């Protein structure tokens, strides 16, 4: 099994694999292009976004600067907006629904570190788990969404929150670690 296949299946993998490094270099180049585009040149932005992401719906807005690790694991619905300074570590699959607002300086991190000494010794020291974000979600600025998290429809993540576990639909969560502070329904 290749390191890419291991990464996609949530198994321990080596991030220094040459194939994975080439994928990351290609993504970094596209992020540099996106960040260099004149904000008024929406046609060029759309072209780069189409190349960068696995799937994107209509009405996707990505404010510069923006960084992602692979891009190919990022699936966006319609009307998704990323504020400036977002960082997406998309070693694992990330699915973002429709009508999602992601505030400035938000981090989506699908990667965790292997904890067992033998895995670290063998170089298989990363594990990637998916992040799923439902429709009509708002993620406040400076929040972190960690690997393996699902955020339900209509949820609100308060600014500065660290989300380590799943978020129920229509829940408002806040804090580090994020906890439910109220329900919208």
mmCIF file of N, CA, C and O in Angstrom, residues 47-127:
data_model
loop_
_atom_site.group_PDB
_atom_site.id
_atom_site.type_symbol
_atom_site.label_atom_id
_atom_site.label_comp_id
_atom_site.label_asym_id
_atom_site.label_seq_id
_atom_site.Cartn_x
_atom_site.Cartn_y
_atom_site.Cartn_z
ATOM 1 N N UNK A 47 -10.609 30.239 -11.389
ATOM 2 C CA UNK A 47 -9.782 29.274 -12.105
ATOM 3 C C UNK A 47 -8.834 28.554 -11.140
ATOM 4 O O UNK A 47 -8.710 27.330 -11.164
ATOM 5 N N UNK A 48 -8.181 29.316 -10.264
ATOM 6 C CA UNK A 48 -7.234 28.709 -9.332
ATOM 7 C C UNK A 48 -7.971 27.847 -8.307
ATOM 8 O O UNK A 48 -7.536 26.734 -7.994
ATOM 9 N N UNK A 49 -9.101 28.317 -7.802
ATOM 10 C CA UNK A 49 -9.882 27.543 -6.839
ATOM 11 C C UNK A 49 -10.344 26.228 -7.444
ATOM 12 O O UNK A 49 -10.307 25.181 -6.797
ATOM 13 N N UNK A 50 -10.753 26.251 -8.702
ATOM 14 C CA UNK A 50 -11.181 25.039 -9.392
ATOM 15 C C UNK A 50 -10.035 24.034 -9.485
ATOM 16 O O UNK A 50 -10.239 22.828 -9.300
ATOM 17 N N UNK A 51 -8.832 24.507 -9.750
ATOM 18 C CA UNK A 51 -7.668 23.617 -9.822
ATOM 19 C C UNK A 51 -7.266 23.090 -8.444
ATOM 20 O O UNK A 51 -6.807 21.955 -8.314
ATOM 21 N N UNK A 52 -7.433 23.913 -7.418
ATOM 22 C CA UNK A 52 -6.936 23.585 -6.083
ATOM 23 C C UNK A 52 -7.800 22.554 -5.366
ATOM 24 O O UNK A 52 -7.274 21.611 -4.773
ATOM 25 N N UNK A 53 -9.126 22.704 -5.400
ATOM 26 C CA UNK A 53 -10.005 21.866 -4.601
ATOM 27 C C UNK A 53 -10.528 20.675 -5.385
ATOM 28 O O UNK A 53 -10.723 20.752 -6.592
ATOM 29 N N UNK A 54 -10.823 19.581 -4.662
ATOM 30 C CA UNK A 54 -11.365 18.382 -5.299
ATOM 31 C C UNK A 54 -12.722 18.678 -5.923
ATOM 32 O O UNK A 54 -13.011 18.271 -7.038
ATOM 33 N N UNK A 55 -13.567 19.379 -5.150
ATOM 34 C CA UNK A 55 -14.897 19.741 -5.630
ATOM 35 C C UNK A 55 -15.279 21.048 -4.972
ATOM 36 O O UNK A 55 -15.017 21.270 -3.801
ATOM 37 N N UNK A 56 -15.913 21.891 -5.747
ATOM 38 C CA UNK A 56 -16.403 23.151 -5.183
ATOM 39 C C UNK A 56 -17.718 23.505 -5.844
ATOM 40 O O UNK A 56 -17.904 23.332 -7.037
ATOM 41 N N UNK A 57 -18.614 24.005 -5.029
ATOM 42 C CA UNK A 57 -19.905 24.432 -5.534
ATOM 43 C C UNK A 57 -19.841 25.853 -6.046
ATOM 44 O O UNK A 57 -18.762 26.439 -6.213
ATOM 45 N N UNK A 58 -20.999 26.430 -6.251
ATOM 46 C CA UNK A 58 -21.102 27.811 -6.722
ATOM 47 C C UNK A 58 -20.982 28.758 -5.539
ATOM 48 O O UNK A 58 -21.352 28.431 -4.418
ATOM 49 N N UNK A 59 -20.494 29.952 -5.814
ATOM 50 C CA UNK A 59 -20.446 30.984 -4.790
ATOM 51 C C UNK A 59 -19.394 30.762 -3.718
ATOM 52 O O UNK A 59 -19.578 31.184 -2.584
ATOM 53 N N UNK A 60 -18.291 30.111 -4.065
ATOM 54 C CA UNK A 60 -17.207 29.892 -3.106
ATOM 55 C C UNK A 60 -16.304 31.121 -3.081
ATOM 56 O O UNK A 60 -15.881 31.614 -4.129
ATOM 57 N N UNK A 61 -16.032 31.628 -1.874
ATOM 58 C CA UNK A 61 -15.171 32.795 -1.698
ATOM 59 C C UNK A 61 -14.017 32.392 -0.779
ATOM 60 O O UNK A 61 -14.256 31.849 0.309
ATOM 61 N N UNK A 62 -12.792 32.653 -1.228
ATOM 62 C CA UNK A 62 -11.612 32.360 -0.425
ATOM 63 C C UNK A 62 -10.791 33.642 -0.351
ATOM 64 O O UNK A 62 -10.227 34.086 -1.352
ATOM 65 N N UNK A 63 -10.744 34.249 0.833
ATOM 66 C CA UNK A 63 -9.975 35.478 1.006
ATOM 67 C C UNK A 63 -8.516 35.147 1.300
ATOM 68 O O UNK A 63 -8.230 34.232 2.067
ATOM 69 N N UNK A 64 -7.634 35.907 0.687
ATOM 70 C CA UNK A 64 -6.197 35.714 0.887
ATOM 71 C C UNK A 64 -5.766 36.381 2.183
ATOM 72 O O UNK A 64 -6.377 37.365 2.609
ATOM 73 N N UNK A 65 -4.750 35.855 2.818
ATOM 74 C CA UNK A 65 -4.026 34.640 2.448
ATOM 75 C C UNK A 65 -4.762 33.384 2.910
ATOM 76 O O UNK A 65 -5.454 33.383 3.915
ATOM 77 N N UNK A 66 -4.583 32.335 2.129
ATOM 78 C CA UNK A 66 -5.198 31.034 2.383
ATOM 79 C C UNK A 66 -4.140 29.970 2.161
ATOM 80 O O UNK A 66 -3.344 30.067 1.225
ATOM 81 N N UNK A 67 -4.141 28.945 3.006
ATOM 82 C CA UNK A 67 -3.183 27.854 2.864
ATOM 83 C C UNK A 67 -3.896 26.526 3.054
ATOM 84 O O UNK A 67 -4.705 26.387 3.985
ATOM 85 N N UNK A 68 -3.602 25.570 2.185
ATOM 86 C CA UNK A 68 -4.046 24.190 2.405
ATOM 87 C C UNK A 68 -2.916 23.250 2.029
ATOM 88 O O UNK A 68 -2.036 23.605 1.250
ATOM 89 N N UNK A 69 -2.937 22.058 2.598
ATOM 90 C CA UNK A 69 -1.843 21.119 2.410
ATOM 91 C C UNK A 69 -1.913 20.400 1.072
ATOM 92 O O UNK A 69 -0.903 20.281 0.384
ATOM 93 N N UNK A 70 -3.084 19.882 0.721
ATOM 94 C CA UNK A 70 -3.230 19.105 -0.507
ATOM 95 C C UNK A 70 -4.289 19.666 -1.449
ATOM 96 O O UNK A 70 -4.142 19.569 -2.652
ATOM 97 N N UNK A 71 -5.365 20.198 -0.918
ATOM 98 C CA UNK A 71 -6.446 20.707 -1.767
ATOM 99 C C UNK A 71 -7.313 19.602 -2.332
ATOM 100 O O UNK A 71 -8.527 19.718 -2.356
ATOM 101 N N UNK A 72 -6.690 18.521 -2.767
ATOM 102 C CA UNK A 72 -7.411 17.418 -3.411
ATOM 103 C C UNK A 72 -8.349 16.678 -2.458
ATOM 104 O O UNK A 72 -9.177 15.885 -2.901
ATOM 105 N N UNK A 73 -8.233 16.928 -1.175
ATOM 106 C CA UNK A 73 -9.103 16.277 -0.198
ATOM 107 C C UNK A 73 -10.185 17.206 0.328
ATOM 108 O O UNK A 73 -10.889 16.871 1.263
ATOM 109 N N UNK A 74 -10.323 18.371 -0.293
ATOM 110 C CA UNK A 74 -11.256 19.400 0.171
ATOM 111 C C UNK A 74 -12.450 19.466 -0.778
ATOM 112 O O UNK A 74 -12.299 19.767 -1.957
ATOM 113 N N UNK A 75 -13.636 19.181 -0.237
ATOM 114 C CA UNK A 75 -14.880 19.149 -1.015
ATOM 115 C C UNK A 75 -15.817 20.217 -0.454
ATOM 116 O O UNK A 75 -16.252 20.126 0.697
ATOM 117 N N UNK A 76 -16.131 21.217 -1.276
ATOM 118 C CA UNK A 76 -16.914 22.366 -0.827
ATOM 119 C C UNK A 76 -18.275 22.395 -1.506
ATOM 120 O O UNK A 76 -18.381 22.197 -2.714
ATOM 121 N N UNK A 77 -19.299 22.719 -0.724
ATOM 122 C CA UNK A 77 -20.632 22.911 -1.269
ATOM 123 C C UNK A 77 -20.801 24.310 -1.832
ATOM 124 O O UNK A 77 -19.817 25.024 -2.086
ATOM 125 N N UNK A 78 -22.037 24.737 -1.999
ATOM 126 C CA UNK A 78 -22.356 26.068 -2.510
ATOM 127 C C UNK A 78 -22.285 27.096 -1.379
ATOM 128 O O UNK A 78 -22.583 26.792 -0.224
ATOM 129 N N UNK A 79 -21.900 28.323 -1.749
ATOM 130 C CA UNK A 79 -21.894 29.459 -0.823
ATOM 131 C C UNK A 79 -21.040 29.201 0.416
ATOM 132 O O UNK A 79 -21.494 29.361 1.550
ATOM 133 N N UNK A 80 -19.822 28.792 0.183
ATOM 134 C CA UNK A 80 -18.847 28.605 1.257
ATOM 135 C C UNK A 80 -17.883 29.782 1.214
ATOM 136 O O UNK A 80 -17.385 30.140 0.144
ATOM 137 N N UNK A 81 -17.641 30.400 2.372
ATOM 138 C CA UNK A 81 -16.735 31.547 2.435
ATOM 139 C C UNK A 81 -15.669 31.307 3.495
ATOM 140 O O UNK A 81 -15.995 30.975 4.639
ATOM 141 N N UNK A 82 -14.407 31.467 3.087
ATOM 142 C CA UNK A 82 -13.266 31.411 3.998
ATOM 143 C C UNK A 82 -12.782 32.836 4.219
ATOM 144 O O UNK A 82 -12.481 33.546 3.259
ATOM 145 N N UNK A 83 -12.666 33.252 5.473
ATOM 146 C CA UNK A 83 -12.071 34.544 5.788
ATOM 147 C C UNK A 83 -10.563 34.477 5.585
ATOM 148 O O UNK A 83 -9.997 33.411 5.325
ATOM 149 N N UNK A 84 -9.877 35.601 5.716
ATOM 150 C CA UNK A 84 -8.424 35.611 5.507
ATOM 151 C C UNK A 84 -7.689 34.822 6.598
ATOM 152 O O UNK A 84 -8.194 34.640 7.695
ATOM 153 N N UNK A 85 -6.497 34.365 6.246
ATOM 154 C CA UNK A 85 -5.581 33.672 7.158
ATOM 155 C C UNK A 85 -6.063 32.298 7.605
ATOM 156 O O UNK A 85 -5.667 31.827 8.664
ATOM 157 N N UNK A 86 -6.890 31.638 6.813
ATOM 158 C CA UNK A 86 -7.318 30.280 7.161
ATOM 159 C C UNK A 86 -6.238 29.280 6.762
ATOM 160 O O UNK A 86 -5.578 29.436 5.735
ATOM 161 N N UNK A 87 -6.094 28.250 7.581
ATOM 162 C CA UNK A 87 -5.143 27.173 7.315
ATOM 163 C C UNK A 87 -5.899 25.859 7.346
ATOM 164 O O UNK A 87 -6.562 25.540 8.339
ATOM 165 N N UNK A 88 -5.788 25.090 6.261
ATOM 166 C CA UNK A 88 -6.486 23.817 6.149
ATOM 167 C C UNK A 88 -5.439 22.723 5.945
ATOM 168 O O UNK A 88 -4.756 22.698 4.923
ATOM 169 N N UNK A 89 -5.317 21.850 6.934
ATOM 170 C CA UNK A 89 -4.438 20.692 6.819
ATOM 171 C C UNK A 89 -5.338 19.545 6.378
ATOM 172 O O UNK A 89 -5.956 18.864 7.183
ATOM 173 N N UNK A 90 -5.432 19.371 5.071
ATOM 174 C CA UNK A 90 -6.374 18.418 4.491
ATOM 175 C C UNK A 90 -5.696 17.128 4.054
ATOM 176 O O UNK A 90 -5.907 16.640 2.960
ATOM 177 N N UNK A 91 -4.930 16.533 4.945
ATOM 178 C CA UNK A 91 -4.375 15.209 4.666
ATOM 179 C C UNK A 91 -5.506 14.191 4.623
ATOM 180 O O UNK A 91 -5.442 13.222 3.878
ATOM 181 N N UNK A 92 -6.521 14.402 5.424
ATOM 182 C CA UNK A 92 -7.726 13.590 5.398
ATOM 183 C C UNK A 92 -8.826 14.320 4.655
ATOM 184 O O UNK A 92 -8.722 15.503 4.335
ATOM 185 N N UNK A 93 -9.896 13.614 4.407
ATOM 186 C CA UNK A 93 -11.045 14.145 3.677
ATOM 187 C C UNK A 93 -11.721 15.257 4.492
ATOM 188 O O UNK A 93 -11.943 15.104 5.689
ATOM 189 N N UNK A 94 -12.035 16.366 3.838
ATOM 190 C CA UNK A 94 -12.823 17.437 4.455
ATOM 191 C C UNK A 94 -14.020 17.697 3.559
ATOM 192 O O UNK A 94 -13.869 17.992 2.374
ATOM 193 N N UNK A 95 -15.199 17.578 4.145
ATOM 194 C CA UNK A 95 -16.455 17.820 3.436
ATOM 195 C C UNK A 95 -17.125 19.021 4.093
ATOM 196 O O UNK A 95 -17.390 18.999 5.300
ATOM 197 N N UNK A 96 -17.370 20.071 3.315
ATOM 198 C CA UNK A 96 -18.019 21.273 3.821
ATOM 199 C C UNK A 96 -19.322 21.454 3.047
ATOM 200 O O UNK A 96 -19.313 21.495 1.817
ATOM 201 N N UNK A 97 -20.436 21.547 3.777
ATOM 202 C CA UNK A 97 -21.753 21.651 3.161
ATOM 203 C C UNK A 97 -22.019 23.006 2.524
ATOM 204 O O UNK A 97 -21.104 23.800 2.273
ATOM 205 N N UNK A 98 -23.276 23.286 2.302
ATOM 206 C CA UNK A 98 -23.722 24.535 1.688
ATOM 207 C C UNK A 98 -23.916 25.622 2.750
ATOM 208 O O UNK A 98 -24.255 25.329 3.890
ATOM 209 N N UNK A 99 -23.714 26.873 2.333
ATOM 210 C CA UNK A 99 -23.979 28.035 3.181
ATOM 211 C C UNK A 99 -23.165 28.002 4.470
ATOM 212 O O UNK A 99 -23.706 28.105 5.570
ATOM 213 N N UNK A 100 -21.868 27.848 4.325
ATOM 214 C CA UNK A 100 -20.964 27.760 5.469
ATOM 215 C C UNK A 100 -20.057 28.982 5.479
ATOM 216 O O UNK A 100 -19.422 29.305 4.469
ATOM 217 N N UNK A 101 -20.004 29.642 6.626
ATOM 218 C CA UNK A 101 -19.154 30.806 6.807
ATOM 219 C C UNK A 101 -18.018 30.417 7.756
ATOM 220 O O UNK A 101 -18.275 30.019 8.897
ATOM 221 N N UNK A 102 -16.792 30.542 7.275
ATOM 222 C CA UNK A 102 -15.605 30.215 8.059
ATOM 223 C C UNK A 102 -14.847 31.512 8.274
ATOM 224 O O UNK A 102 -14.354 32.119 7.328
ATOM 225 N N UNK A 103 -14.778 31.954 9.512
ATOM 226 C CA UNK A 103 -14.191 33.241 9.856
ATOM 227 C C UNK A 103 -12.691 33.289 9.639
ATOM 228 O O UNK A 103 -12.058 32.301 9.249
ATOM 229 N N UNK A 104 -12.095 34.441 9.917
ATOM 230 C CA UNK A 104 -10.652 34.610 9.703
ATOM 231 C C UNK A 104 -9.828 33.764 10.674
ATOM 232 O O UNK A 104 -10.240 33.516 11.804
ATOM 233 N N UNK A 105 -8.687 33.316 10.194
ATOM 234 C CA UNK A 105 -7.685 32.595 10.997
ATOM 235 C C UNK A 105 -8.220 31.297 11.591
ATOM 236 O O UNK A 105 -7.786 30.868 12.651
ATOM 237 N N UNK A 106 -9.148 30.664 10.896
ATOM 238 C CA UNK A 106 -9.662 29.364 11.339
ATOM 239 C C UNK A 106 -8.714 28.279 10.844
ATOM 240 O O UNK A 106 -8.169 28.355 9.752
ATOM 241 N N UNK A 107 -8.525 27.249 11.665
ATOM 242 C CA UNK A 107 -7.717 26.099 11.292
ATOM 243 C C UNK A 107 -8.566 24.845 11.247
ATOM 244 O O UNK A 107 -9.298 24.552 12.188
ATOM 245 N N UNK A 108 -8.504 24.132 10.122
ATOM 246 C CA UNK A 108 -9.135 22.818 9.981
ATOM 247 C C UNK A 108 -7.997 21.809 9.871
ATOM 248 O O UNK A 108 -7.259 21.832 8.885
ATOM 249 N N UNK A 109 -7.838 20.958 10.871
ATOM 250 C CA UNK A 109 -6.671 20.081 10.958
ATOM 251 C C UNK A 109 -7.092 18.612 10.975
ATOM 252 O O UNK A 109 -7.558 18.116 11.991
ATOM 253 N N UNK A 110 -6.896 17.901 9.862
ATOM 254 C CA UNK A 110 -7.265 16.486 9.796
ATOM 255 C C UNK A 110 -6.153 15.562 10.282
ATOM 256 O O UNK A 110 -6.361 14.362 10.370
ATOM 257 N N UNK A 111 -4.996 16.085 10.575
ATOM 258 C CA UNK A 111 -3.848 15.252 10.924
ATOM 259 C C UNK A 111 -3.659 15.165 12.432
ATOM 260 O O UNK A 111 -3.770 16.155 13.143
ATOM 261 N N UNK A 112 -3.376 13.952 12.894
ATOM 262 C CA UNK A 112 -2.963 13.721 14.272
ATOM 263 C C UNK A 112 -1.620 13.011 14.229
ATOM 264 O O UNK A 112 -1.214 12.481 13.189
ATOM 265 N N UNK A 113 -0.953 12.991 15.333
ATOM 266 C CA UNK A 113 0.352 12.339 15.404
ATOM 267 C C UNK A 113 0.208 10.944 15.988
ATOM 268 O O UNK A 113 -0.559 10.742 16.931
ATOM 269 N N UNK A 114 0.965 9.997 15.440
ATOM 270 C CA UNK A 114 1.018 8.661 16.010
ATOM 271 C C UNK A 114 1.666 8.761 17.391
ATOM 272 O O UNK A 114 2.626 9.500 17.574
ATOM 273 N N UNK A 115 1.137 8.021 18.334
ATOM 274 C CA UNK A 115 1.640 8.092 19.695
ATOM 275 C C UNK A 115 2.503 6.895 20.080
ATOM 276 O O UNK A 115 3.277 6.974 21.026
ATOM 277 N N UNK A 116 2.362 5.797 19.351
ATOM 278 C CA UNK A 116 3.110 4.597 19.703
ATOM 279 C C UNK A 116 4.562 4.708 19.237
ATOM 280 O O UNK A 116 4.827 5.089 18.091
ATOM 281 N N UNK A 117 5.507 4.369 20.108
ATOM 282 C CA UNK A 117 6.931 4.502 19.747
ATOM 283 C C UNK A 117 7.314 3.734 18.486
ATOM 284 O O UNK A 117 8.103 4.231 17.683
ATOM 285 N N UNK A 118 6.761 2.534 18.273
ATOM 286 C CA UNK A 118 7.126 1.762 17.081
ATOM 287 C C UNK A 118 6.671 2.461 15.803
ATOM 288 O O UNK A 118 7.397 2.483 14.810
ATOM 289 N N UNK A 119 5.485 3.078 15.826
ATOM 290 C CA UNK A 119 5.003 3.825 14.654
ATOM 291 C C UNK A 119 5.919 5.007 14.370
ATOM 292 O O UNK A 119 6.248 5.301 13.231
ATOM 293 N N UNK A 120 6.334 5.712 15.410
ATOM 294 C CA UNK A 120 7.238 6.843 15.228
ATOM 295 C C UNK A 120 8.595 6.381 14.719
ATOM 296 O O UNK A 120 9.180 7.011 13.848
ATOM 297 N N UNK A 121 9.074 5.285 15.238
ATOM 298 C CA UNK A 121 10.371 4.750 14.825
ATOM 299 C C UNK A 121 10.356 4.351 13.354
ATOM 300 O O UNK A 121 11.331 4.550 12.632
ATOM 301 N N UNK A 122 9.239 3.801 12.881
ATOM 302 C CA UNK A 122 9.128 3.378 11.486
ATOM 303 C C UNK A 122 8.857 4.551 10.540
ATOM 304 O O UNK A 122 8.806 4.364 9.337
ATOM 305 N N UNK A 123 8.658 5.748 11.080
ATOM 306 C CA UNK A 123 8.397 6.919 10.243
ATOM 307 C C UNK A 123 6.943 7.117 9.899
ATOM 308 O O UNK A 123 6.578 8.092 9.256
ATOM 309 N N UNK A 124 6.088 6.160 10.299
ATOM 310 C CA UNK A 124 4.646 6.294 10.065
ATOM 311 C C UNK A 124 4.057 7.094 11.217
ATOM 312 O O UNK A 124 3.366 6.565 12.079
ATOM 313 N N UNK A 125 4.346 8.397 11.223
ATOM 314 C CA UNK A 125 4.013 9.166 12.407
ATOM 315 C C UNK A 125 2.849 10.131 12.245
ATOM 316 O O UNK A 125 2.640 10.969 13.094
ATOM 317 N N UNK A 126 2.084 10.019 11.169
ATOM 318 C CA UNK A 126 0.880 10.831 11.035
ATOM 319 C C UNK A 126 -0.305 9.940 10.732
ATOM 320 O O UNK A 126 -0.174 8.909 10.088
ATOM 321 N N UNK A 127 -1.464 10.367 11.209
ATOM 322 C CA UNK A 127 -2.733 9.707 10.939
ATOM 323 C C UNK A 127 -3.710 10.809 10.549
ATOM 324 O O UNK A 127 -3.759 11.852 11.201
#
